[in-house]
Amino acid sequence: MRTVFFLLLAANLGLLAWTYFGADLASTEAQLMEQQLNPQAIRLLSAEQLVALAAERAKQVTERAKPPPPPPPPPKVTVAACLELGAFNPGDVPRVQQVLEPLALGPRLSQRRAEEIANYWVFMPPQGSRQAANRKSAELRKLGVEDFFIVQEDPKFRFGISLGVFKTEEAAQARLAELRAKSVRTARVGPRETAVQKVYFTVREVPDALASRLNELRQGFPGSELKECAPEGKRG
């Protein structure tokens, strides 16, 4: 009898649990199914739309599978084998060396000297005496002019002051303009054919950036040029 009693009790408890919990669970599942199978939200696709959708999905998969594009190549740097800066009077050489020193050119930088025929010069007329020429020289130094010499050998221009000799009139005029900027008023340009010594600075293995820098520095020396080195056999 005790066994029968406990079996009936368990059956009643199970029925009570189903009444309270089972019905709610069934109701919840029914609501979820109704939400998932909402007939108003279902849209049938045509065959063309299915083909387009498949093509778009395939394109996306292909793009994701592609490797990233390679980085662009570095810009090409042009390197000149040899450039020559000049020509300078020997008195200008220390100033040119000072200007080139920050570039740290090392063994790539060298000098060459050449004797050339100058056709024009910048000069001051004869001063009349050695003492007058010395006084004029002192005035030039006060104005910051160092590259000059007193003419002594030529009787026509004895005790005159040479301020530079040049191959072209344009270069001589550029030198005169530089002197005018320093308040030198009595200098002039004239023809004068004479042999003079000139100095060139040679720079090897010159990339574009260095060539641009050299050209900027060249502008501080009127009459100078930056150009490719001449072949060894054609240099003066």
PDB file of C-alpha atoms in Angstrom:
ATOM      1  CA  MET A   1       0.000   0.000   0.000  1.00  0.00           C
ATOM      2  CA  ARG A   2       2.806   2.394   0.813  1.00  0.00           C
ATOM      3  CA  THR A   3       4.285   1.791  -2.628  1.00  0.00           C
ATOM      4  CA  VAL A   4       1.021   2.547  -4.398  1.00  0.00           C
ATOM      5  CA  PHE A   5       0.634   5.735  -2.349  1.00  0.00           C
ATOM      6  CA  PHE A   6       4.040   7.069  -3.348  1.00  0.00           C
ATOM      7  CA  LEU A   7       3.456   6.257  -7.039  1.00  0.00           C
ATOM      8  CA  LEU A   8       0.171   8.188  -7.029  1.00  0.00           C
ATOM      9  CA  LEU A   9       1.870  11.105  -5.285  1.00  0.00           C
ATOM     10  CA  ALA A  10       4.663  11.245  -7.907  1.00  0.00           C
ATOM     11  CA  ALA A  11       2.111  11.139 -10.723  1.00  0.00           C
ATOM     12  CA  ASN A  12       0.152  14.037  -9.249  1.00  0.00           C
ATOM     13  CA  LEU A  13       3.338  16.132  -8.792  1.00  0.00           C
ATOM     14  CA  GLY A  14       4.360  15.488 -12.407  1.00  0.00           C
ATOM     15  CA  LEU A  15       0.924  16.538 -13.665  1.00  0.00           C
ATOM     16  CA  LEU A  16       1.115  19.686 -11.583  1.00  0.00           C
ATOM     17  CA  ALA A  17       4.573  20.567 -12.979  1.00  0.00           C
ATOM     18  CA  TRP A  18       3.410  20.078 -16.569  1.00  0.00           C
ATOM     19  CA  THR A  19       0.382  22.275 -15.897  1.00  0.00           C
ATOM     20  CA  TYR A  20       2.519  25.195 -14.700  1.00  0.00           C
ATOM     21  CA  PHE A  21       5.701  24.843 -16.775  1.00  0.00           C
ATOM     22  CA  GLY A  22       4.966  22.707 -19.838  1.00  0.00           C
ATOM     23  CA  ALA A  23       2.152  24.888 -21.118  1.00  0.00           C
ATOM     24  CA  ASP A  24       4.283  28.041 -20.825  1.00  0.00           C
ATOM     25  CA  LEU A  25       7.195  26.393 -22.691  1.00  0.00           C
ATOM     26  CA  ALA A  26       4.908  25.259 -25.504  1.00  0.00           C
ATOM     27  CA  SER A  27       3.416  28.754 -25.751  1.00  0.00           C
ATOM     28  CA  THR A  28       6.905  30.325 -25.946  1.00  0.00           C
ATOM     29  CA  GLU A  29       8.057  27.922 -28.652  1.00  0.00           C
ATOM     30  CA  ALA A  30       4.923  28.657 -30.645  1.00  0.00           C
ATOM     31  CA  GLN A  31       5.626  32.411 -30.458  1.00  0.00           C
ATOM     32  CA  LEU A  32       9.222  31.910 -31.611  1.00  0.00           C
ATOM     33  CA  MET A  33       8.137  29.798 -34.573  1.00  0.00           C
ATOM     34  CA  GLU A  34       5.576  32.389 -35.537  1.00  0.00           C
ATOM     35  CA  GLN A  35       8.219  35.129 -35.448  1.00  0.00           C
ATOM     36  CA  GLN A  36      10.733  33.090 -37.436  1.00  0.00           C
ATOM     37  CA  LEU A  37       8.226  32.050 -40.074  1.00  0.00           C
ATOM     38  CA  ASN A  38       6.643  35.469 -40.630  1.00  0.00           C
ATOM     39  CA  PRO A  39       5.169  35.055 -44.095  1.00  0.00           C
ATOM     40  CA  GLN A  40       5.028  38.837 -44.679  1.00  0.00           C
ATOM     41  CA  ALA A  41       8.861  39.063 -44.343  1.00  0.00           C
ATOM     42  CA  ILE A  42       9.580  36.365 -46.898  1.00  0.00           C
ATOM     43  CA  ARG A  43      10.541  37.657 -50.397  1.00  0.00           C
ATOM     44  CA  LEU A  44      11.163  35.262 -53.248  1.00  0.00           C
ATOM     45  CA  LEU A  45      14.068  36.107 -55.586  1.00  0.00           C
ATOM     46  CA  SER A  46      13.936  35.764 -59.331  1.00  0.00           C
ATOM     47  CA  ALA A  47      16.475  33.691 -61.243  1.00  0.00           C
ATOM     48  CA  GLU A  48      18.306  36.835 -62.400  1.00  0.00           C
ATOM     49  CA  GLN A  49      18.517  38.130 -58.834  1.00  0.00           C
ATOM     50  CA  LEU A  50      19.876  34.806 -57.628  1.00  0.00           C
ATOM     51  CA  VAL A  51      22.567  34.858 -60.341  1.00  0.00           C
ATOM     52  CA  ALA A  52      23.525  38.462 -59.477  1.00  0.00           C
ATOM     53  CA  LEU A  53      23.628  37.647 -55.758  1.00  0.00           C
ATOM     54  CA  ALA A  54      25.831  34.630 -56.369  1.00  0.00           C
ATOM     55  CA  ALA A  55      28.173  36.685 -58.562  1.00  0.00           C
ATOM     56  CA  GLU A  56      28.466  39.401 -55.913  1.00  0.00           C
ATOM     57  CA  ARG A  57      29.244  36.832 -53.202  1.00  0.00           C
ATOM     58  CA  ALA A  58      31.874  35.210 -55.452  1.00  0.00           C
ATOM     59  CA  LYS A  59      33.434  38.640 -56.136  1.00  0.00           C
ATOM     60  CA  GLN A  60      33.647  39.381 -52.407  1.00  0.00           C
ATOM     61  CA  VAL A  61      35.283  36.027 -51.727  1.00  0.00           C
ATOM     62  CA  THR A  62      37.799  36.592 -54.571  1.00  0.00           C
ATOM     63  CA  GLU A  63      38.705  40.090 -53.354  1.00  0.00           C
ATOM     64  CA  ARG A  64      39.250  38.838 -49.823  1.00  0.00           C
ATOM     65  CA  ALA A  65      41.510  36.089 -51.162  1.00  0.00           C
ATOM     66  CA  LYS A  66      43.672  38.498 -53.220  1.00  0.00           C
ATOM     67  CA  PRO A  67      47.093  39.346 -51.710  1.00  0.00           C
ATOM     68  CA  PRO A  68      47.644  43.034 -50.893  1.00  0.00           C
ATOM     69  CA  PRO A  69      49.152  45.053 -53.781  1.00  0.00           C
ATOM     70  CA  PRO A  70      52.937  45.428 -53.645  1.00  0.00           C
ATOM     71  CA  PRO A  71      54.284  48.775 -52.385  1.00  0.00           C
ATOM     72  CA  PRO A  72      55.159  51.299 -55.100  1.00  0.00           C
ATOM     73  CA  PRO A  73      58.806  51.245 -56.164  1.00  0.00           C
ATOM     74  CA  PRO A  74      61.024  53.951 -54.669  1.00  0.00           C
ATOM     75  CA  PRO A  75      61.572  56.988 -56.871  1.00  0.00           C
ATOM     76  CA  LYS A  76      64.467  56.583 -59.258  1.00  0.00           C
ATOM     77  CA  VAL A  77      67.486  58.657 -58.287  1.00  0.00           C
ATOM     78  CA  THR A  78      69.614  59.964 -61.125  1.00  0.00           C
ATOM     79  CA  VAL A  79      73.325  60.123 -60.354  1.00  0.00           C
ATOM     80  CA  ALA A  80      75.657  62.226 -62.483  1.00  0.00           C
ATOM     81  CA  ALA A  81      79.077  60.665 -62.892  1.00  0.00           C
ATOM     82  CA  CYS A  82      80.946  63.962 -62.599  1.00  0.00           C
ATOM     83  CA  LEU A  83      80.048  67.659 -62.267  1.00  0.00           C
ATOM     84  CA  GLU A  84      82.436  70.573 -62.342  1.00  0.00           C
ATOM     85  CA  LEU A  85      81.955  73.886 -60.523  1.00  0.00           C
ATOM     86  CA  GLY A  86      83.946  76.883 -61.717  1.00  0.00           C
ATOM     87  CA  ALA A  87      85.829  78.688 -62.898  1.00  0.00           C
ATOM     88  CA  PHE A  88      87.208  80.599 -59.911  1.00  0.00           C
ATOM     89  CA  ASN A  89      90.061  82.965 -59.433  1.00  0.00           C
ATOM     90  CA  PRO A  90      92.695  81.549 -57.063  1.00  0.00           C
ATOM     91  CA  GLY A  91      91.733  84.171 -54.489  1.00  0.00           C
ATOM     92  CA  ASP A  92      88.160  82.794 -54.350  1.00  0.00           C
ATOM     93  CA  VAL A  93      89.260  79.242 -53.537  1.00  0.00           C
ATOM     94  CA  PRO A  94      89.186  79.519 -49.702  1.00  0.00           C
ATOM     95  CA  ARG A  95      85.650  80.929 -49.788  1.00  0.00           C
ATOM     96  CA  VAL A  96      84.453  78.194 -52.144  1.00  0.00           C
ATOM     97  CA  GLN A  97      86.009  75.522 -49.909  1.00  0.00           C
ATOM     98  CA  GLN A  98      84.232  77.000 -46.896  1.00  0.00           C
ATOM     99  CA  VAL A  99      80.887  76.891 -48.696  1.00  0.00           C
ATOM    100  CA  LEU A 100      81.394  73.272 -49.818  1.00  0.00           C
ATOM    101  CA  GLU A 101      82.599  71.998 -46.441  1.00  0.00           C
ATOM    102  CA  PRO A 102      79.091  71.321 -44.947  1.00  0.00           C
ATOM    103  CA  LEU A 103      78.343  68.970 -47.852  1.00  0.00           C
ATOM    104  CA  ALA A 104      80.979  66.514 -46.527  1.00  0.00           C
ATOM    105  CA  LEU A 105      82.007  65.418 -50.022  1.00  0.00           C
ATOM    106  CA  GLY A 106      85.206  63.735 -48.848  1.00  0.00           C
ATOM    107  CA  PRO A 107      87.201  61.960 -51.582  1.00  0.00           C
ATOM    108  CA  ARG A 108      84.529  62.727 -54.183  1.00  0.00           C
ATOM    109  CA  LEU A 109      85.724  66.364 -54.259  1.00  0.00           C
ATOM    110  CA  SER A 110      88.885  67.420 -56.061  1.00  0.00           C
ATOM    111  CA  GLN A 111      90.375  70.507 -57.704  1.00  0.00           C
ATOM    112  CA  ARG A 112      92.012  71.181 -61.004  1.00  0.00           C
ATOM    113  CA  ARG A 113      93.784  74.288 -62.234  1.00  0.00           C
ATOM    114  CA  ALA A 114      93.871  75.452 -65.819  1.00  0.00           C
ATOM    115  CA  GLU A 115      95.375  78.373 -67.667  1.00  0.00           C
ATOM    116  CA  GLU A 116      92.792  80.146 -69.785  1.00  0.00           C
ATOM    117  CA  ILE A 117      92.644  83.171 -72.040  1.00  0.00           C
ATOM    118  CA  ALA A 118      90.532  85.912 -70.476  1.00  0.00           C
ATOM    119  CA  ASN A 119      88.963  88.482 -72.768  1.00  0.00           C
ATOM    120  CA  TYR A 120      87.447  90.853 -70.184  1.00  0.00           C
ATOM    121  CA  TRP A 121      88.430  92.164 -66.815  1.00  0.00           C
ATOM    122  CA  VAL A 122      86.988  94.265 -63.993  1.00  0.00           C
ATOM    123  CA  PHE A 123      89.432  96.923 -62.876  1.00  0.00           C
ATOM    124  CA  MET A 124      90.041 100.315 -61.322  1.00  0.00           C
ATOM    125  CA  PRO A 125      92.090 102.786 -63.407  1.00  0.00           C
ATOM    126  CA  PRO A 126      95.723 103.501 -62.467  1.00  0.00           C
ATOM    127  CA  GLN A 127      95.949 105.274 -59.102  1.00  0.00           C
ATOM    128  CA  GLY A 128      99.084 107.270 -60.010  1.00  0.00           C
ATOM    129  CA  SER A 129     101.453 105.842 -57.398  1.00  0.00           C
ATOM    130  CA  ARG A 130     102.150 102.848 -55.221  1.00  0.00           C
ATOM    131  CA  GLN A 131     100.945 104.761 -52.133  1.00  0.00           C
ATOM    132  CA  ALA A 132      97.631 105.694 -53.785  1.00  0.00           C
ATOM    133  CA  ALA A 133      97.117 102.096 -54.938  1.00  0.00           C
ATOM    134  CA  ASN A 134      97.785 100.866 -51.389  1.00  0.00           C
ATOM    135  CA  ARG A 135      95.213 103.303 -49.984  1.00  0.00           C
ATOM    136  CA  LYS A 136      92.644 102.100 -52.498  1.00  0.00           C
ATOM    137  CA  SER A 137      93.445  98.501 -51.571  1.00  0.00           C
ATOM    138  CA  ALA A 138      92.792  99.295 -47.899  1.00  0.00           C
ATOM    139  CA  GLU A 139      89.431 100.827 -48.829  1.00  0.00           C
ATOM    140  CA  LEU A 140      88.498  97.690 -50.754  1.00  0.00           C
ATOM    141  CA  ARG A 141      89.300  95.458 -47.795  1.00  0.00           C
ATOM    142  CA  LYS A 142      87.093  97.599 -45.545  1.00  0.00           C
ATOM    143  CA  LEU A 143      84.256  97.001 -48.018  1.00  0.00           C
ATOM    144  CA  GLY A 144      84.797  93.243 -47.816  1.00  0.00           C
ATOM    145  CA  VAL A 145      86.631  92.813 -51.123  1.00  0.00           C
ATOM    146  CA  GLU A 146      89.657  90.517 -50.904  1.00  0.00           C
ATOM    147  CA  ASP A 147      90.157  89.116 -54.427  1.00  0.00           C
ATOM    148  CA  PHE A 148      92.180  91.782 -56.249  1.00  0.00           C
ATOM    149  CA  PHE A 149      95.773  92.739 -57.044  1.00  0.00           C
ATOM    150  CA  ILE A 150      97.718  95.859 -57.978  1.00  0.00           C
ATOM    151  CA  VAL A 151      98.881  95.899 -61.607  1.00  0.00           C
ATOM    152  CA  GLN A 152     102.621  96.499 -61.900  1.00  0.00           C
ATOM    153  CA  GLU A 153     103.965  94.870 -65.085  1.00  0.00           C
ATOM    154  CA  ASP A 154     101.734  96.551 -67.667  1.00  0.00           C
ATOM    155  CA  PRO A 155     102.918 100.149 -68.232  1.00  0.00           C
ATOM    156  CA  LYS A 156      99.515 101.224 -69.529  1.00  0.00           C
ATOM    157  CA  PHE A 157      97.704 100.091 -66.354  1.00  0.00           C
ATOM    158  CA  ARG A 158     100.530 100.381 -63.836  1.00  0.00           C
ATOM    159  CA  PHE A 159      99.160 100.892 -60.284  1.00  0.00           C
ATOM    160  CA  GLY A 160      95.695 100.104 -61.486  1.00  0.00           C
ATOM    161  CA  ILE A 161      93.742  97.451 -59.530  1.00  0.00           C
ATOM    162  CA  SER A 162      92.517  94.258 -61.150  1.00  0.00           C
ATOM    163  CA  LEU A 163      89.308  92.899 -59.585  1.00  0.00           C
ATOM    164  CA  GLY A 164      89.028  89.802 -61.761  1.00  0.00           C
ATOM    165  CA  VAL A 165      89.528  88.560 -65.325  1.00  0.00           C
ATOM    166  CA  PHE A 166      86.876  86.581 -67.204  1.00  0.00           C
ATOM    167  CA  LYS A 167      86.322  84.713 -70.455  1.00  0.00           C
ATOM    168  CA  THR A 168      83.002  86.451 -71.246  1.00  0.00           C
ATOM    169  CA  GLU A 169      81.667  89.943 -70.839  1.00  0.00           C
ATOM    170  CA  GLU A 170      78.596  88.548 -69.054  1.00  0.00           C
ATOM    171  CA  ALA A 171      80.753  87.045 -66.340  1.00  0.00           C
ATOM    172  CA  ALA A 172      82.672  90.305 -65.975  1.00  0.00           C
ATOM    173  CA  GLN A 173      79.427  92.262 -65.659  1.00  0.00           C
ATOM    174  CA  ALA A 174      78.204  89.841 -62.982  1.00  0.00           C
ATOM    175  CA  ARG A 175      81.418  90.485 -61.014  1.00  0.00           C
ATOM    176  CA  LEU A 176      80.919  94.232 -61.409  1.00  0.00           C
ATOM    177  CA  ALA A 177      77.363  93.959 -60.067  1.00  0.00           C
ATOM    178  CA  GLU A 178      78.708  92.059 -57.051  1.00  0.00           C
ATOM    179  CA  LEU A 179      81.197  94.859 -56.383  1.00  0.00           C
ATOM    180  CA  ARG A 180      78.519  97.523 -56.804  1.00  0.00           C
ATOM    181  CA  ALA A 181      76.508  95.765 -54.106  1.00  0.00           C
ATOM    182  CA  LYS A 182      79.511  96.259 -51.797  1.00  0.00           C
ATOM    183  CA  SER A 183      79.620 100.007 -52.610  1.00  0.00           C
ATOM    184  CA  VAL A 184      82.618  99.795 -54.954  1.00  0.00           C
ATOM    185  CA  ARG A 185      81.882 102.715 -57.291  1.00  0.00           C
ATOM    186  CA  THR A 186      84.894 103.320 -59.545  1.00  0.00           C
ATOM    187  CA  ALA A 187      85.361  99.802 -60.940  1.00  0.00           C
ATOM    188  CA  ARG A 188      84.556  99.176 -64.598  1.00  0.00           C
ATOM    189  CA  VAL A 189      84.572  96.410 -67.243  1.00  0.00           C
ATOM    190  CA  GLY A 190      86.927  96.451 -70.209  1.00  0.00           C
ATOM    191  CA  PRO A 191      88.491  94.140 -72.792  1.00  0.00           C
ATOM    192  CA  ARG A 192      91.783  92.556 -71.820  1.00  0.00           C
ATOM    193  CA  GLU A 193      93.186  89.468 -73.468  1.00  0.00           C
ATOM    194  CA  THR A 194      95.523  87.783 -71.063  1.00  0.00           C
ATOM    195  CA  ALA A 195      96.372  84.318 -69.795  1.00  0.00           C
ATOM    196  CA  VAL A 196      95.040  83.666 -66.287  1.00  0.00           C
ATOM    197  CA  GLN A 197      94.898  80.706 -63.954  1.00  0.00           C
ATOM    198  CA  LYS A 198      91.473  79.388 -63.034  1.00  0.00           C
ATOM    199  CA  VAL A 199      90.415  76.786 -60.460  1.00  0.00           C
ATOM    200  CA  TYR A 200      87.659  74.207 -60.937  1.00  0.00           C
ATOM    201  CA  PHE A 201      86.062  72.001 -58.265  1.00  0.00           C
ATOM    202  CA  THR A 202      85.203  68.517 -59.481  1.00  0.00           C
ATOM    203  CA  VAL A 203      82.529  66.426 -57.710  1.00  0.00           C
ATOM    204  CA  ARG A 204      81.965  62.765 -58.616  1.00  0.00           C
ATOM    205  CA  GLU A 205      78.888  60.549 -58.113  1.00  0.00           C
ATOM    206  CA  VAL A 206      76.417  63.409 -57.768  1.00  0.00           C
ATOM    207  CA  PRO A 207      72.722  62.519 -57.100  1.00  0.00           C
ATOM    208  CA  ASP A 208      69.961  64.927 -58.042  1.00  0.00           C
ATOM    209  CA  ALA A 209      69.626  66.448 -54.569  1.00  0.00           C
ATOM    210  CA  LEU A 210      73.341  67.218 -54.382  1.00  0.00           C
ATOM    211  CA  ALA A 211      73.323  68.707 -57.884  1.00  0.00           C
ATOM    212  CA  SER A 212      70.500  71.046 -56.845  1.00  0.00           C
ATOM    213  CA  ARG A 213      72.447  72.063 -53.746  1.00  0.00           C
ATOM    214  CA  LEU A 214      75.589  72.750 -55.764  1.00  0.00           C
ATOM    215  CA  ASN A 215      73.607  74.880 -58.184  1.00  0.00           C
ATOM    216  CA  GLU A 216      72.240  76.925 -55.274  1.00  0.00           C
ATOM    217  CA  LEU A 217      75.758  77.487 -53.938  1.00  0.00           C
ATOM    218  CA  ARG A 218      76.989  78.456 -57.402  1.00  0.00           C
ATOM    219  CA  GLN A 219      74.644  81.435 -57.429  1.00  0.00           C
ATOM    220  CA  GLY A 220      76.734  83.000 -54.680  1.00  0.00           C
ATOM    221  CA  PHE A 221      79.669  83.260 -57.116  1.00  0.00           C
ATOM    222  CA  PRO A 222      78.731  85.437 -60.120  1.00  0.00           C
ATOM    223  CA  GLY A 223      80.138  84.157 -63.391  1.00  0.00           C
ATOM    224  CA  SER A 224      80.601  80.564 -62.180  1.00  0.00           C
ATOM    225  CA  GLU A 225      78.986  77.545 -63.846  1.00  0.00           C
ATOM    226  CA  LEU A 226      77.974  74.016 -62.881  1.00  0.00           C
ATOM    227  CA  LYS A 227      78.288  71.558 -65.768  1.00  0.00           C
ATOM    228  CA  GLU A 228      79.277  68.013 -66.619  1.00  0.00           C
ATOM    229  CA  CYS A 229      82.970  67.294 -66.563  1.00  0.00           C
ATOM    230  CA  ALA A 230      84.709  67.348 -69.904  1.00  0.00           C
ATOM    231  CA  PRO A 231      86.475  64.152 -71.037  1.00  0.00           C
ATOM    232  CA  GLU A 232      89.962  63.830 -69.591  1.00  0.00           C
ATOM    233  CA  GLY A 233      91.653  64.508 -72.920  1.00  0.00           C
ATOM    234  CA  LYS A 234      89.684  67.722 -73.544  1.00  0.00           C
ATOM    235  CA  ARG A 235      90.268  69.458 -70.238  1.00  0.00           C
ATOM    236  CA  GLY A 236      92.312  72.635 -70.225  1.00  0.00           C
TER     237      GLY A 236
END
